[in-house]
Coordinates of C-alpha atoms in Angstrom, one line a residue:
X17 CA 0.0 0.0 0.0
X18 CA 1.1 3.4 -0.4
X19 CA 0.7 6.5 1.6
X20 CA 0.7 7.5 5.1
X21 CA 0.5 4.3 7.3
X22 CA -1.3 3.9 10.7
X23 CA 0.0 0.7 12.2
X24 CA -3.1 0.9 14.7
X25 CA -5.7 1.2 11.8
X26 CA -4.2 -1.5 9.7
X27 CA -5.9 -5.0 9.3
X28 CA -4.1 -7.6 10.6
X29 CA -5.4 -9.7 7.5
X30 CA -3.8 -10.3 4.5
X31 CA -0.4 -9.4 2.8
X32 CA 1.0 -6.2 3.5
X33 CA 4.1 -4.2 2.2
X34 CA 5.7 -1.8 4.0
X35 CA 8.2 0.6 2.0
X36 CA 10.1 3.2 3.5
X37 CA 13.8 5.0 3.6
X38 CA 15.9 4.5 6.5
X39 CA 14.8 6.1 9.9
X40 CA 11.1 6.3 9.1
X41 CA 9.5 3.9 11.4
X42 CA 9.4 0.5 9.7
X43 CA 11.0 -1.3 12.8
X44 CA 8.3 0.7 15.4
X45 CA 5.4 -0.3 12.5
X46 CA 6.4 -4.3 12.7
X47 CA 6.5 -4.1 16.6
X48 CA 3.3 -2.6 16.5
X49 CA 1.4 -4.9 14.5
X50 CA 3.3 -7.4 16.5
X51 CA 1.6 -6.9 20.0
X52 CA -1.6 -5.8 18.2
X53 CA -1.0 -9.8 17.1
X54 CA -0.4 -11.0 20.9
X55 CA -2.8 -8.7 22.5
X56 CA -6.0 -8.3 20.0
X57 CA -5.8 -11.4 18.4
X58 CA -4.6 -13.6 21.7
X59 CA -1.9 -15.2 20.2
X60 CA 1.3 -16.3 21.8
X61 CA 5.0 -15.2 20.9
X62 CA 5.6 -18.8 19.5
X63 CA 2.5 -18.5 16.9
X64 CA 4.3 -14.9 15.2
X65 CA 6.5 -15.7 12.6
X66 CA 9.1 -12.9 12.5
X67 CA 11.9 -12.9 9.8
X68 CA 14.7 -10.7 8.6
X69 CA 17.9 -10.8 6.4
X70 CA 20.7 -10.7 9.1
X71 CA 21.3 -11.4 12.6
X72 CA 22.1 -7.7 13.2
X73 CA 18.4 -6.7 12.2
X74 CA 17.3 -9.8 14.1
X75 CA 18.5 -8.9 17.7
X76 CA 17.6 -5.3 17.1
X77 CA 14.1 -6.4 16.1
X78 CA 13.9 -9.0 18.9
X79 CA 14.8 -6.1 21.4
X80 CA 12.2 -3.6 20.2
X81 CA 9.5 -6.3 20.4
X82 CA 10.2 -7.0 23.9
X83 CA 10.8 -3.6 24.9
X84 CA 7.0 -3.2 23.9
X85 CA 5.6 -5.9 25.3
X86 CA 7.0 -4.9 28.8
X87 CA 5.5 -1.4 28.1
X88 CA 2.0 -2.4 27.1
X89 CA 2.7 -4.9 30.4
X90 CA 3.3 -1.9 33.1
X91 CA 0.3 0.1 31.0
X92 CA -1.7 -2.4 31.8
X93 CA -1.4 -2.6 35.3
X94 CA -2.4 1.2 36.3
X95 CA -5.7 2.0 36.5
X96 CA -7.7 2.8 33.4
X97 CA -4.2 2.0 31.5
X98 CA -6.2 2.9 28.0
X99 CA -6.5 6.8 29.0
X100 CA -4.0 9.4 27.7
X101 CA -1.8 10.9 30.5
X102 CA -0.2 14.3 30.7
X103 CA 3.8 13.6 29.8
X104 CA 3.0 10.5 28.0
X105 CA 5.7 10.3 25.5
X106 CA 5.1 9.0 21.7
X107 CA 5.2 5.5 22.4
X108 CA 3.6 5.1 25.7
X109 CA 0.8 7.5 24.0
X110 CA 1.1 4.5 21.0
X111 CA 0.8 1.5 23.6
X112 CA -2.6 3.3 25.2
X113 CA -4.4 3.6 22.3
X114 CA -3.5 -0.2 21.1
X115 CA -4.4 -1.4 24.7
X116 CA -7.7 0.1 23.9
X117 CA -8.2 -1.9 20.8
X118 CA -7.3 -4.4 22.9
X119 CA -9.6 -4.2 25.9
X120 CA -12.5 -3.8 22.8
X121 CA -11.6 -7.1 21.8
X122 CA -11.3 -8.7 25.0
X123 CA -14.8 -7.1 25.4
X124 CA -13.4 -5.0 28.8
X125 CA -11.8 -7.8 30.2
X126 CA -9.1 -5.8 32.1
X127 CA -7.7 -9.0 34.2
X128 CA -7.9 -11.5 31.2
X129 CA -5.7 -8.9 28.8
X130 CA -3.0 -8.4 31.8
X131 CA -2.5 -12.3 32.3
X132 CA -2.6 -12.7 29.2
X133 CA 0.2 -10.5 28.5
X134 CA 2.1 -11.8 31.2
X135 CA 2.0 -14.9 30.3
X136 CA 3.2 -13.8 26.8
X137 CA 6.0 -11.5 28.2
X138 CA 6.9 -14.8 30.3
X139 CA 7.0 -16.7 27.0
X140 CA 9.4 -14.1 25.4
X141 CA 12.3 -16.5 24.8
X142 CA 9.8 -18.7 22.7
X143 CA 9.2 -15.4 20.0
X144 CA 9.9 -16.9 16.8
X145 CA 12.1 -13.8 16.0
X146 CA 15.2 -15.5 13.6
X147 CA 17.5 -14.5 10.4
X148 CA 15.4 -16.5 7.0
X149 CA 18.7 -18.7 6.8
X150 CA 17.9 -19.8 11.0
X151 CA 14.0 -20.1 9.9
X152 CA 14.8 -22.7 7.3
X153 CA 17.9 -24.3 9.4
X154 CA 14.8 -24.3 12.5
X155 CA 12.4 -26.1 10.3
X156 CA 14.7 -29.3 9.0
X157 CA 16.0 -29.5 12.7
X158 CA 12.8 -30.0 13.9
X159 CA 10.9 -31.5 11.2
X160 CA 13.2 -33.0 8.5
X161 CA 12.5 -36.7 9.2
X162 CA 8.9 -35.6 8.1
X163 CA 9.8 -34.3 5.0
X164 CA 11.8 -36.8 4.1
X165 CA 15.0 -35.0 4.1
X166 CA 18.7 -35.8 5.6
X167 CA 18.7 -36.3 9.1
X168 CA 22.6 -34.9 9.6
X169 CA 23.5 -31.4 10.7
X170 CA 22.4 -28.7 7.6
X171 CA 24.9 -25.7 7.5
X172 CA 23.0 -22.9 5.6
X173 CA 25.0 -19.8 4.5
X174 CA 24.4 -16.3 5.4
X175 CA 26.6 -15.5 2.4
X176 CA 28.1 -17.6 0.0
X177 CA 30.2 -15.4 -1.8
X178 CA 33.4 -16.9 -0.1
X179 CA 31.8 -20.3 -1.3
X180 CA 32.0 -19.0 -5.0
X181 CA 35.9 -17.7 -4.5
X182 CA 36.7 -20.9 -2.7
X183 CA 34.6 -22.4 -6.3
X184 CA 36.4 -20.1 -8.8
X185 CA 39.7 -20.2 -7.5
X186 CA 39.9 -24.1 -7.8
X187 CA 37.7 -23.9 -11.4
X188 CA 40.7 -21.0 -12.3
X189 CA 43.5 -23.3 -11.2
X190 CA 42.4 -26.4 -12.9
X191 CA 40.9 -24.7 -16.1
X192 CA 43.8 -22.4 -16.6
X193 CA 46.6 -25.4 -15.6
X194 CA 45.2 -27.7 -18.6
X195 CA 44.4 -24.9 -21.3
X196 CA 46.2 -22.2 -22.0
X197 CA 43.6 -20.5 -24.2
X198 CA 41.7 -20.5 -21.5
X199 CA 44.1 -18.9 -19.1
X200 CA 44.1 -16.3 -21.2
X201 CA 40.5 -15.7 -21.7
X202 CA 39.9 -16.0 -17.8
X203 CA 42.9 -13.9 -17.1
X204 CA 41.4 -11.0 -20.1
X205 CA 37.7 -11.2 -19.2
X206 CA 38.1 -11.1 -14.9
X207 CA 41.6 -10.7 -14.3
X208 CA 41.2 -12.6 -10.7
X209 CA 39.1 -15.1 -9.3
X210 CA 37.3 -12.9 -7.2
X211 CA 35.7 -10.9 -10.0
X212 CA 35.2 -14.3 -11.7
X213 CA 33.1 -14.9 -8.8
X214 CA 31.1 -12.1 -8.4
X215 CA 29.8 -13.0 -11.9
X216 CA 29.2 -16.1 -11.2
X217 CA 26.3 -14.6 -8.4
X218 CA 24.8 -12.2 -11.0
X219 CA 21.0 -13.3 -11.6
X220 CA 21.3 -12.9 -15.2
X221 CA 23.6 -16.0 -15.8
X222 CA 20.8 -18.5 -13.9
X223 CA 19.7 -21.0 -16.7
X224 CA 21.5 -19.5 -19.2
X225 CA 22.8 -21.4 -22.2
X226 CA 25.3 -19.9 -24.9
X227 CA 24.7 -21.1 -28.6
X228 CA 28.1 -20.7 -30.6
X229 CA 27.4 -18.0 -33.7
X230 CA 27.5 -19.0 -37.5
X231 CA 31.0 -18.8 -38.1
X232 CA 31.0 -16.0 -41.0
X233 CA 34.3 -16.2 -42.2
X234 CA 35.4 -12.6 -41.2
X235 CA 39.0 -13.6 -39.9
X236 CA 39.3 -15.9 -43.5
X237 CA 38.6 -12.7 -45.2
X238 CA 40.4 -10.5 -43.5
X239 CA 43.8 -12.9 -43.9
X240 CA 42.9 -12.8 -47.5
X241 CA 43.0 -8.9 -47.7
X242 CA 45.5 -8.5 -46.0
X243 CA 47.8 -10.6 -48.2
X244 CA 46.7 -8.7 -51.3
X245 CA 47.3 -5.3 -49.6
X246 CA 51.1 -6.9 -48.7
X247 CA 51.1 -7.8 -52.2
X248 CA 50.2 -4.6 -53.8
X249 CA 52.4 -2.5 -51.2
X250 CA 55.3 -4.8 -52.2
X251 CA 54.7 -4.0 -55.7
X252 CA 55.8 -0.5 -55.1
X253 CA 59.5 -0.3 -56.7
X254 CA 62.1 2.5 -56.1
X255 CA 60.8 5.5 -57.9
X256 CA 57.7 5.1 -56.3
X257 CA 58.5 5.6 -52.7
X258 CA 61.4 8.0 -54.3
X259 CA 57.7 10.2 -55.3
X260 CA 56.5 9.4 -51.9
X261 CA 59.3 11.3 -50.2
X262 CA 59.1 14.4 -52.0
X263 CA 55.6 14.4 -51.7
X264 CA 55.9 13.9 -47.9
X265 CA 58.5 17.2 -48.1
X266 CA 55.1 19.6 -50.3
X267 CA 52.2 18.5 -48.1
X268 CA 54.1 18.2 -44.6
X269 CA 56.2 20.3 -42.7
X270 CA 57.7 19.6 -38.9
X271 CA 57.3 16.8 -36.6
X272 CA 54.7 15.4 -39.0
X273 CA 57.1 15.0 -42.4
X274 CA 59.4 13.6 -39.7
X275 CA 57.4 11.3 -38.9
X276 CA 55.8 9.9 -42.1
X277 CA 59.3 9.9 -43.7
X278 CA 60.7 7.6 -40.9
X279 CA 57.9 5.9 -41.3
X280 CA 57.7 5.8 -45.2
X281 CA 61.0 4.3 -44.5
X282 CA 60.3 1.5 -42.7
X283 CA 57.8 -0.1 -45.3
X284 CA 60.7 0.4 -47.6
X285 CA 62.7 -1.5 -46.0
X286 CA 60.4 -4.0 -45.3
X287 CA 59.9 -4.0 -48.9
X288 CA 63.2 -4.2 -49.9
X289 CA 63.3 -7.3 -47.3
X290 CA 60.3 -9.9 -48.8
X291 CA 60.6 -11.4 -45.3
X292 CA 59.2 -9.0 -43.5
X293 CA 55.8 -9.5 -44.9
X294 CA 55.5 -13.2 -44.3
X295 CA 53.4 -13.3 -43.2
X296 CA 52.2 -10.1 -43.9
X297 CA 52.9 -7.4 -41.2
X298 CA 49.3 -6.0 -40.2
X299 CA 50.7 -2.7 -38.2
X300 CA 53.5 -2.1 -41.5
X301 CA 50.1 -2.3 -43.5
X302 CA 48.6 0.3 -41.2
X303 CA 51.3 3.0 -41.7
X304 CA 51.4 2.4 -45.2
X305 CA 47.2 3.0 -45.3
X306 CA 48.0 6.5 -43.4
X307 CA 50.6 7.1 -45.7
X308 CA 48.9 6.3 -49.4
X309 CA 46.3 9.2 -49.4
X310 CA 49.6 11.5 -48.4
X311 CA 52.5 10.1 -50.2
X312 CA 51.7 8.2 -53.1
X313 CA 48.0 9.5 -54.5
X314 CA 48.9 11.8 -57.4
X315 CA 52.8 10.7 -57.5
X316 CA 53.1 10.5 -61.5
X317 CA 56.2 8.0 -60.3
X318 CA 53.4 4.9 -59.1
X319 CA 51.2 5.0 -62.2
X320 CA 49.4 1.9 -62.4
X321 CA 50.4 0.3 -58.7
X322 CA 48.7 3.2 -57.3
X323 CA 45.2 2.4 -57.3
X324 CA 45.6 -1.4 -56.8
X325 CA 47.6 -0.7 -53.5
X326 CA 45.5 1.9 -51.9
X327 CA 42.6 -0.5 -52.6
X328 CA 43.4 -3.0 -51.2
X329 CA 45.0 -1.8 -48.3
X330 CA 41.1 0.1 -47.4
X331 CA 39.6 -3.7 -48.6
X332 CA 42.1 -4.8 -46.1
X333 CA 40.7 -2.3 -43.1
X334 CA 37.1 -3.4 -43.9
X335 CA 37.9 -6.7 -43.6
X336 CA 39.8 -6.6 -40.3
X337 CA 37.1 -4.8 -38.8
X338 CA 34.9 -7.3 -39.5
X339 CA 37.3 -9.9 -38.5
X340 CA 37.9 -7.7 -34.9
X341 CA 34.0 -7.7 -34.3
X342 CA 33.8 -11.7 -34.9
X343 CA 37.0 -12.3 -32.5
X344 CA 35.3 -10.1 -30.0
X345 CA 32.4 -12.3 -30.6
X346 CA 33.4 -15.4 -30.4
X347 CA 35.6 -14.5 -27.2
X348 CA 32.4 -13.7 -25.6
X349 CA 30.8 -16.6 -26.3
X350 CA 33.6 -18.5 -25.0
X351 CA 33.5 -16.4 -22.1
X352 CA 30.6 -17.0 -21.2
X353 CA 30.7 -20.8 -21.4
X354 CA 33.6 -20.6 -19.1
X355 CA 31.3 -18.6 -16.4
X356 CA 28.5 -21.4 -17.0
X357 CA 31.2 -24.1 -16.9
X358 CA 32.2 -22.7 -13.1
X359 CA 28.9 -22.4 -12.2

């Protein structure tokens, strides 16, 4: 429900959720509606059902309920303990009004509601107050030969995060010490195994199932581009990278025509030296793509090797982007079978 909330008001019927930022009254709500339970309704601590996440919310809660039971207790016993009293503070002004929703459902019956909140204050150490993880470990204790299920000791986790280290360190070790692709891909995608870990908690991986993609023959095609672009840049004879300088010296001028001739230099030589392009050397190829639209479009000296080199050095860029998105791809995919492998 949403709204302003009146524990006092609210039926104790149903299914209720109560949302609220920190310091707003959630705790105070619960312990109301938890002696409006004992006191309207008769019941006994041991018949309320009270959860949490941890044990630090547990004891706080367990205090607060028992702080308030002992209240409504010593309201109970002065006279007329449903009437407002001058220097009442905010919860003792609370307890009276819920003692008089009380005594209406105990029809007036002053003595009956005060031993029946002694006897519940008495039977404090029975409240079902516990951490869900406590609940569950309570409930095969006491009736797991019922339900058919193991009768030794059950150790339930508050947290199993060190479980999953403990998990992906040993699925790290033994993955990593047989395949060293696999090394690498842990070692690239998480780094450690406690980040391996962490992902292996995330929600989104539960059930999950990773079909390999089509392979599309990217990385084929790039290999095949970027042979012919090795081919066509080792075409280039002497005159033409002879052009290439001077046209370095018109269009360039400091650092930069330093730069592009030292580098116009080195796919020379690598020319010059056939071995140096087998197999073909992709980041040679790369300068020499920078240096094309610069150095050798327009150079009378490369006539016909001209166009066949710059395109197939830009066929050759195409294709290794494709190829770059398909190896990104498929390292995903085997990624992600390596995170449902440890899980």
């Amino acid at each position: 429900m949403s709204g302003a909330l009146d524990a006092l008001s609210l039926p104790l019927d149903g299914v209720r959720l109560i949302e609220a930022g920190a310091g707003s009254g959630k705790t105070w709500t619960l312990a109301t509606l938890y002696l409006r339970l004992l006191l309207e309704r008769r019941l006994t601590p041991e018949r309320v059902l009270v959860m949490t996440f941890t044990r630090a919310a547990t004891a706080e809660l367990a205090g607060r309920l028992r702080a308030r039971l002992e209240l409504a207790e010593r309201l109970l016993h002065e006279e007329a303990p449903a009437q407002p009293r001058d220097g009442d503070g905010a919860e003792a002004a609370a307890t009276r009004r819920l003692l008089a929703q009380a005594l209406a459902a105990w029809d007036g019956d002053l003595d009956g509601l005060r031993r029946h909140a002694r006897a519940a204050r008495h039977a404090g150490d029975l409240a079902a107050v516990s951490t869900l993880h406590g609940f569950c470990q309570r409930a095969l204790r006491e009736i797991g030969f019922a339900a058919g299920a193991s009768l030794e000791a059950h150790a339930l986790l508050e947290n199993e995060q060190a479980l999953r280290e403990e998990a992906a360190a040993d699925f790290w070790r033994a993955r990593g010490a047989s395949d060293a692709a696999a090394a690498r891909l842990l070692a690239d995608a998480w780094g450690t195994p406690q980040k391996l870990a962490r992902a292996l908690g995330e929600a989104r991986w539960e059930g999950r199932r990773v079909h390999a993609p089509a392979d599309d023959g990217a990385a084929q095609a790039a290999r095949r581009a970027l042979e012919r672009a090795a081919a066509a840049v080792r075409a280039l004879n002497g005159d033409a990278f002879a052009a290439a300088r001077q046209a370095i010296e018109r269009a360039t001028v400091g650092k930069t025509r330093a730069a592009k001739g030292k580098a116009l230099e080195r796919i020379a030589a690598a020319v010059r030296n056939e071995a140096a392009f087998d197999p073909a050397d992709a980041s040679l190829l790369t300068e020499a793509a920078k240096l094309l639209p610069t150095a050798f479009v327009g150079s009378q000296a490369l006539g016909i090797a001209e166009a066949p080199a710059l395109d197939a050095i830009r066929a050759w860029h195409a294709a290794a982007d494709a190829a770059r998105a398909a190896e990104a791809a498929a390292r995903a995919d085997a990624a992600a079978r390596l995170l449902l492998e440890a899980r």
